[in-house]
Short mmCIF file of C-alpha atoms in Angstrom, two decimals:
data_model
loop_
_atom_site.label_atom_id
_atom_site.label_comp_id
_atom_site.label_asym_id
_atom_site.label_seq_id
_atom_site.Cartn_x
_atom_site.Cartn_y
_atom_site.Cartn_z
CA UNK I 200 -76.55 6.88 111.63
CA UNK I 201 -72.86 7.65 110.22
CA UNK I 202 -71.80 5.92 107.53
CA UNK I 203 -69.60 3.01 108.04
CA UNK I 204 -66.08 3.49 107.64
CA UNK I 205 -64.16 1.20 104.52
CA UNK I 206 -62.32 -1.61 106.13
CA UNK I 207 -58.31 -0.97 106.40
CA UNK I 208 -56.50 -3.06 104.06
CA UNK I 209 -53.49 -4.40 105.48
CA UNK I 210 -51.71 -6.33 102.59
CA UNK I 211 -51.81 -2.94 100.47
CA UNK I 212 -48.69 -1.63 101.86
CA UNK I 213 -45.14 -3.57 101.19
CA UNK I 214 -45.11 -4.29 104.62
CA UNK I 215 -48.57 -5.35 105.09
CA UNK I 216 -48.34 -7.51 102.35
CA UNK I 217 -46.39 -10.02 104.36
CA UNK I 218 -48.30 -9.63 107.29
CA UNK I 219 -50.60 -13.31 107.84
CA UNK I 220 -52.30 -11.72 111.31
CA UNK I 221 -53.90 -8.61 112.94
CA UNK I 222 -56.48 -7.78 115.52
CA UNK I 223 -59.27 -5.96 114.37
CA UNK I 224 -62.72 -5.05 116.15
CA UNK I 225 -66.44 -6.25 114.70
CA UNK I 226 -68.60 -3.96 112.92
CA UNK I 227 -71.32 -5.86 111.84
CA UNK I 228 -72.27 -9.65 112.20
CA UNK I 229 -75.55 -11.18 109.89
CA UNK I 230 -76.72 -14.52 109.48
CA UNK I 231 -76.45 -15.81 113.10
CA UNK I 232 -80.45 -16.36 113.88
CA UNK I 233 -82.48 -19.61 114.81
CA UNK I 234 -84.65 -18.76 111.29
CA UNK I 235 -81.22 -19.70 109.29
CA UNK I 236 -80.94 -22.83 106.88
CA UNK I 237 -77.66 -22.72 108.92
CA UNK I 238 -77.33 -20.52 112.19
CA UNK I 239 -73.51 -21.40 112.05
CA UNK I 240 -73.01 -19.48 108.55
CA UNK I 241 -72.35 -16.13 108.93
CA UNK I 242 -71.20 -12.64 107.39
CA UNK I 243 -68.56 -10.55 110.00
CA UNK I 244 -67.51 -7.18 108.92
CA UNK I 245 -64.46 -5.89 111.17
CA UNK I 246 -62.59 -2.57 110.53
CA UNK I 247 -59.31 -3.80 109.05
CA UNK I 248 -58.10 -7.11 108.22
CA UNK I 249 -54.96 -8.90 106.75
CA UNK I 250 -57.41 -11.20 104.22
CA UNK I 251 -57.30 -10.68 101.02
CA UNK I 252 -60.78 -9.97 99.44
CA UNK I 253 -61.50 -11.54 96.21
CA UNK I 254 -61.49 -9.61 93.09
CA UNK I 255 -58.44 -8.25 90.57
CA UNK I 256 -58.16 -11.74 89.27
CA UNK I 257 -57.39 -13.41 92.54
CA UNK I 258 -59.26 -15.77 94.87
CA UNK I 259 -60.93 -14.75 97.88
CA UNK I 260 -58.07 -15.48 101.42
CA UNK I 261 -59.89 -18.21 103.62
CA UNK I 262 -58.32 -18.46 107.25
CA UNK I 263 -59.73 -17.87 110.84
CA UNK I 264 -61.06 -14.89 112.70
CA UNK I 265 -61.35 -15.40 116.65
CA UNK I 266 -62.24 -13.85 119.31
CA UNK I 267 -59.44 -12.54 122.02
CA UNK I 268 -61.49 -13.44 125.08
CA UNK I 269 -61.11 -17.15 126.36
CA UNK I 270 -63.55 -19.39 125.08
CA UNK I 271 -65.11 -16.99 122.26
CA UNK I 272 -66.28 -17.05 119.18
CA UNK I 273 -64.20 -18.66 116.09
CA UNK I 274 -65.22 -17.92 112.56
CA UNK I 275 -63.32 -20.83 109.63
CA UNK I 276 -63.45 -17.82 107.16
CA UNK I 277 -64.72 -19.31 103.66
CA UNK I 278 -64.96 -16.22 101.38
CA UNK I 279 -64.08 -12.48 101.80
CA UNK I 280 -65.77 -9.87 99.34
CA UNK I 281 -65.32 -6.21 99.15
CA UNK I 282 -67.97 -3.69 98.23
CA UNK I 283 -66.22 -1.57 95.40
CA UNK I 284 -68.42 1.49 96.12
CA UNK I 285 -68.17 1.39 99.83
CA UNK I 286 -64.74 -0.32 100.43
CA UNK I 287 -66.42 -2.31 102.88
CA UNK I 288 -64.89 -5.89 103.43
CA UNK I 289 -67.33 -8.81 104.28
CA UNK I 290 -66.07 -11.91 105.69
CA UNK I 291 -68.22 -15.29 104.96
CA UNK I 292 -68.16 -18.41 107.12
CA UNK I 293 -68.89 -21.13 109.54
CA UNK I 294 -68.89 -20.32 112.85
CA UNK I 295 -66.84 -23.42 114.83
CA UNK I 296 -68.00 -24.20 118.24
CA UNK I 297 -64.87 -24.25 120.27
CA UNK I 298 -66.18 -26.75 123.16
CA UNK I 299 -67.18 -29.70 120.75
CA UNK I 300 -70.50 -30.26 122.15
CA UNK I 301 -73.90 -29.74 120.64
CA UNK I 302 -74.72 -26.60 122.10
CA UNK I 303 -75.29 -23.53 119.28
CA UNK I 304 -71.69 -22.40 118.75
CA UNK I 305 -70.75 -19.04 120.20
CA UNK I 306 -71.14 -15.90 118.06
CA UNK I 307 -69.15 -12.56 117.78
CA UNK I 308 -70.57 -8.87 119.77
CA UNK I 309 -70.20 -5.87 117.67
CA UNK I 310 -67.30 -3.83 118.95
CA UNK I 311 -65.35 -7.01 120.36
CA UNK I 312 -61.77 -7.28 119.61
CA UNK I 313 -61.08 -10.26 117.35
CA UNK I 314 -57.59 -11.83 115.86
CA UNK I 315 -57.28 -12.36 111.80
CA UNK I 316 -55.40 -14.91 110.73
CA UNK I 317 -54.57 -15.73 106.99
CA UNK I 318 -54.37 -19.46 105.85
CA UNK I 319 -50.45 -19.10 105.48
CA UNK I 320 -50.42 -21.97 103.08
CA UNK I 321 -53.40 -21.25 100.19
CA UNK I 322 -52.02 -17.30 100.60
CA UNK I 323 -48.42 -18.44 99.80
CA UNK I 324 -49.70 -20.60 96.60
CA UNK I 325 -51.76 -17.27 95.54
CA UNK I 326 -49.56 -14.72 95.78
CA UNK I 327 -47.12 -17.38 93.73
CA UNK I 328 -49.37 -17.55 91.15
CA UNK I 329 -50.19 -13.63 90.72
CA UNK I 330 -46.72 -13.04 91.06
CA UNK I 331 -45.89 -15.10 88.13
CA UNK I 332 -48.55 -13.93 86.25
CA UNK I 333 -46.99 -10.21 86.17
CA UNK I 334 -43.84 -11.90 85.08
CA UNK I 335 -45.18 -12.96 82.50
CA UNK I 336 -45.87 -9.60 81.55
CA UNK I 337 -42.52 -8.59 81.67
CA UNK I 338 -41.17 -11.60 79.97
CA UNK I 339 -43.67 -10.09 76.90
CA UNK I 340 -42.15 -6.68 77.09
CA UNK I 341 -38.50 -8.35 77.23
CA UNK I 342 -39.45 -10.29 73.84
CA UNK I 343 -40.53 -6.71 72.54
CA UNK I 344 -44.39 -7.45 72.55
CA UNK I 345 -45.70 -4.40 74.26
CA UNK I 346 -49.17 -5.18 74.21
CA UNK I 347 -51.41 -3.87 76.94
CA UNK I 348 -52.68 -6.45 79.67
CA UNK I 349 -56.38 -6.13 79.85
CA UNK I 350 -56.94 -9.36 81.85
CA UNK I 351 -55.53 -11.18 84.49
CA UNK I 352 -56.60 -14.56 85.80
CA UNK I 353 -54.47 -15.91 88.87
CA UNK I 354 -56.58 -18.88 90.20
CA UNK I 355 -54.72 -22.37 90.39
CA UNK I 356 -57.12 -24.03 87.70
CA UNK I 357 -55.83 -22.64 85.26
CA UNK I 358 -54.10 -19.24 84.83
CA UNK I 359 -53.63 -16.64 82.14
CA UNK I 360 -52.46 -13.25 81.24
CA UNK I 361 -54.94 -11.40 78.46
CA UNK I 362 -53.64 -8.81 75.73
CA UNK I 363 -55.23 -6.50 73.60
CA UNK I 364 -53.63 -7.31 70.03
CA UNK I 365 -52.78 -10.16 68.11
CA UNK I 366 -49.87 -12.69 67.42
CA UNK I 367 -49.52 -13.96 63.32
CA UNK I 368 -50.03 -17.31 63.49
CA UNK I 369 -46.62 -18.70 61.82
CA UNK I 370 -44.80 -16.03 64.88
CA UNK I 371 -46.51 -17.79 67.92
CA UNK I 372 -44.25 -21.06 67.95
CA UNK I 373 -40.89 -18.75 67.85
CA UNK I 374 -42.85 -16.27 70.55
CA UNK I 375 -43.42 -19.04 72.62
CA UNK I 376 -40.54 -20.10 72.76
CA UNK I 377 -38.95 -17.01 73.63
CA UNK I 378 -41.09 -16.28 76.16
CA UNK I 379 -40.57 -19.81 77.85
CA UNK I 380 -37.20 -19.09 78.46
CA UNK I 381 -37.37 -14.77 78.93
CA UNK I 382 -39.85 -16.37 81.98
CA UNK I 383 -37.22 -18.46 83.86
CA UNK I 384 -34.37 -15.86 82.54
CA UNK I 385 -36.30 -13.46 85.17
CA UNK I 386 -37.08 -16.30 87.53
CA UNK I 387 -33.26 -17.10 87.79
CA UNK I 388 -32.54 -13.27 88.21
CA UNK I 389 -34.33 -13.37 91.40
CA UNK I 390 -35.24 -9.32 90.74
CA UNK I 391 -36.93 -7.96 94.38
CA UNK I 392 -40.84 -7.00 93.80
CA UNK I 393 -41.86 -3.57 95.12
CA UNK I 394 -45.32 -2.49 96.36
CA UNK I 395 -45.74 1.41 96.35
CA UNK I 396 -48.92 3.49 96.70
CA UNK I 397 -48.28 6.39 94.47
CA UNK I 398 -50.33 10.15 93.55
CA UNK I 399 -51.69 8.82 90.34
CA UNK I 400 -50.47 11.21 87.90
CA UNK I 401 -46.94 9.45 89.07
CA UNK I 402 -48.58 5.98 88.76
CA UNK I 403 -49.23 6.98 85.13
CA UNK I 404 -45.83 8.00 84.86
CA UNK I 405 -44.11 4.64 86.61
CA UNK I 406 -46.14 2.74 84.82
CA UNK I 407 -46.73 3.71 81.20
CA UNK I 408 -42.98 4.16 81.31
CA UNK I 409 -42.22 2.07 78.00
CA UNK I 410 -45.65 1.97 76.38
CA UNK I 411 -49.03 3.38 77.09
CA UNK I 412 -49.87 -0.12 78.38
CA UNK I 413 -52.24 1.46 81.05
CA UNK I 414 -55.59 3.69 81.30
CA UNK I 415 -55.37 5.79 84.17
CA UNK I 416 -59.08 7.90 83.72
CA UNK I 417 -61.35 5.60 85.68
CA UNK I 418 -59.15 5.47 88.81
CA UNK I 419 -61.26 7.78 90.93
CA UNK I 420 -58.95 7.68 93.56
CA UNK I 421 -55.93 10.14 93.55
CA UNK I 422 -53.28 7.60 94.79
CA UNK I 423 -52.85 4.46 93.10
CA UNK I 424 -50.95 1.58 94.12
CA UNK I 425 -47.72 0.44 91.87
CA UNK I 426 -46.66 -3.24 91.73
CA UNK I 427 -43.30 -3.60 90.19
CA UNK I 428 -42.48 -7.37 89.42
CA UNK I 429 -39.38 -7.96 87.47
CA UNK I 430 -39.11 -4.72 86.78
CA UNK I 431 -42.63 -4.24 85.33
CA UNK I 432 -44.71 -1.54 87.34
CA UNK I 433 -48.43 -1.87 86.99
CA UNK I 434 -51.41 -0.77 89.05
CA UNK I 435 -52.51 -3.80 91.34
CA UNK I 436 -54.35 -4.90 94.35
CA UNK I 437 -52.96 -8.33 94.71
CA UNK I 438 -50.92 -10.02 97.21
CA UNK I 439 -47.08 -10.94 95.47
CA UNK I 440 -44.00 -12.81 97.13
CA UNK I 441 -40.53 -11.10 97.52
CA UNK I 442 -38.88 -11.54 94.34
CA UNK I 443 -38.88 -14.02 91.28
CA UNK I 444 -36.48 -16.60 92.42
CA UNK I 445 -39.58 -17.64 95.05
CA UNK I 446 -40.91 -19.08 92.17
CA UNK I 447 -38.55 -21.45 91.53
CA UNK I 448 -39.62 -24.34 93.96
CA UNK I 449 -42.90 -24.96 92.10
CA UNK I 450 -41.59 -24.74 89.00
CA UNK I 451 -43.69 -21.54 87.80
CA UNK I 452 -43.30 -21.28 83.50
CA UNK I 453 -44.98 -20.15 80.74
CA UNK I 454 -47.27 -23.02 78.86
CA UNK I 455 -48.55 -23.40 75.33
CA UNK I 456 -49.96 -23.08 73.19
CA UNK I 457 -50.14 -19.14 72.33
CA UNK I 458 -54.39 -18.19 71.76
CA UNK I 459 -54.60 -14.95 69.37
CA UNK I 460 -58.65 -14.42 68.28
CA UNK I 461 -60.64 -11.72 67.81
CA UNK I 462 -57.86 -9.33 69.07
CA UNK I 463 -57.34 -11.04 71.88
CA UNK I 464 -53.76 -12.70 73.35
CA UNK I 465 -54.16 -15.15 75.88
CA UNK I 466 -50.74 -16.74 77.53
CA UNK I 467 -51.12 -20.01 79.89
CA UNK I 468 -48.67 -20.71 82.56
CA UNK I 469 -48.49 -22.20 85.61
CA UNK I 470 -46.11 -24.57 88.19
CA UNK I 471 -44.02 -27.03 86.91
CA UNK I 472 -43.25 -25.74 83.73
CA UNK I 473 -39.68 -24.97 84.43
#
């Protein structure tokens, strides 16, 4: 049996990014058997899809995959995972039984055509928060701290940017407070984010373009994609917004205090810190 192919990525493009829907056609469905805890929880692979998996410091996309036939199947998509080595996407959930009765709820056929659609809402608030976690980044470089990120975390309960280096202690109050306002500076500037996916010796280049912020030898692939937001271009599989005035509705800011251990930088932000 041929390998399966890795599922086509839709928000990795500029374009794509944007995109909330596409149809797509099953692969593989598990879990659907009477010998299930729950026959209704299941595991669809299709061969592209507009979710984003979970992974690069961002939650998992939840929305709905359905079938295009009348009366088909309808998956409430909980959790969607992505096998690094195979590039295969997985897509976790609850099957919803469309005619309200008691009957088992219809499942999906390999090789039927089914519609993706992203949860417009929770994927707006994500791509808000990554977003605003690469500008902090480039509020760091703008206050001349050109440490390199080794860690982002963009979920809403609490989000961070890690650096490798440290901040004296009597600095971080002054840093902080530069940063604070070199965040909404760039907010207020309202500079466009670009998505490109670039050969990587180029990457290396774009990116490592003030400092060598970035390690290029363990990207096996030879293209890598480029996120550039307010003006700072790093490698990244997220899913962004437009430009940096989006984030001024929520309020998006840096918080305090500064954490510097062990050679480790960790800055908080976060909405409504404006």
């Amino acid at each position: 049996m041929a390998e399966a192919e890795p599922t086509e990525l839709i928000h990795l493009t500029y374009e794509g990014n944007f995109c909330l829907e596409c149809e797509s056609t099953v692969i593989k469905i598990a879990g659907a058997d009477a010998g299930a805890d729950d026959p209704n929880k299941v595991e669809v692979q299709i061969d592209r899809t507009s979710m984003h998996p979970q992974g690069g410091g961002q939650p998992t996309d939840v929305g709905i995959i359905s079938s295009t036939t009348e009366g088909g199947a309808k998956l409430k998509v909980e959790k969607v995972t992505i096998d690094r080595e195979t590039g295969i996407v997985t897509h976790a959930g609850t099957l919803i039984n469309v005619h309200g009765d008691e009957e088992p709820a219809a499942t999906f056929e390999v090789g039927s055509k089914v519609q993706v659609s992203v949860d417009a809402d929770n994927r707006r608030l994500l791509s808000e928060c990554h977003t605003a976690g690469h500008v902090v980044d480039s509020a760091m470089a703008r206050c001349g701290q050109n440490l390199p990120p080794t860690k982002g975390y963009h979920f809403m309960d609490g989000p961070y940017v890690e650096y490798r280096g440290k901040i004296p202690p009597e600095e971080r109050e002054t840093l902080l407070g530069n940063l604070k306002a070199s965040f909404q500076d760039l907010v207020q500037e309202d500079i466009d984010t670009t998505i490109q996916n670039l050969p990587k010796e180029k990457a290396e280049e774009v990116c490592n373009n003030i400092a060598q912020n970035f390690d290029f030898s363990d990207y096996s692939s030879e293209t890598v994609r480029v996120v550039s937001v307010a003006n700072f271009p790093c490698p990244c599989g997220g899913t962004h917004v437009k430009s940096t005035g989006e984030l001024k509705e929520r309020g998006w800011g840096i918080k305090g205090p500064i954490k510097s251990k062990k050679g480790v930088v960790r800055i908080r932000y976060g909405p409504d810190c404006a």
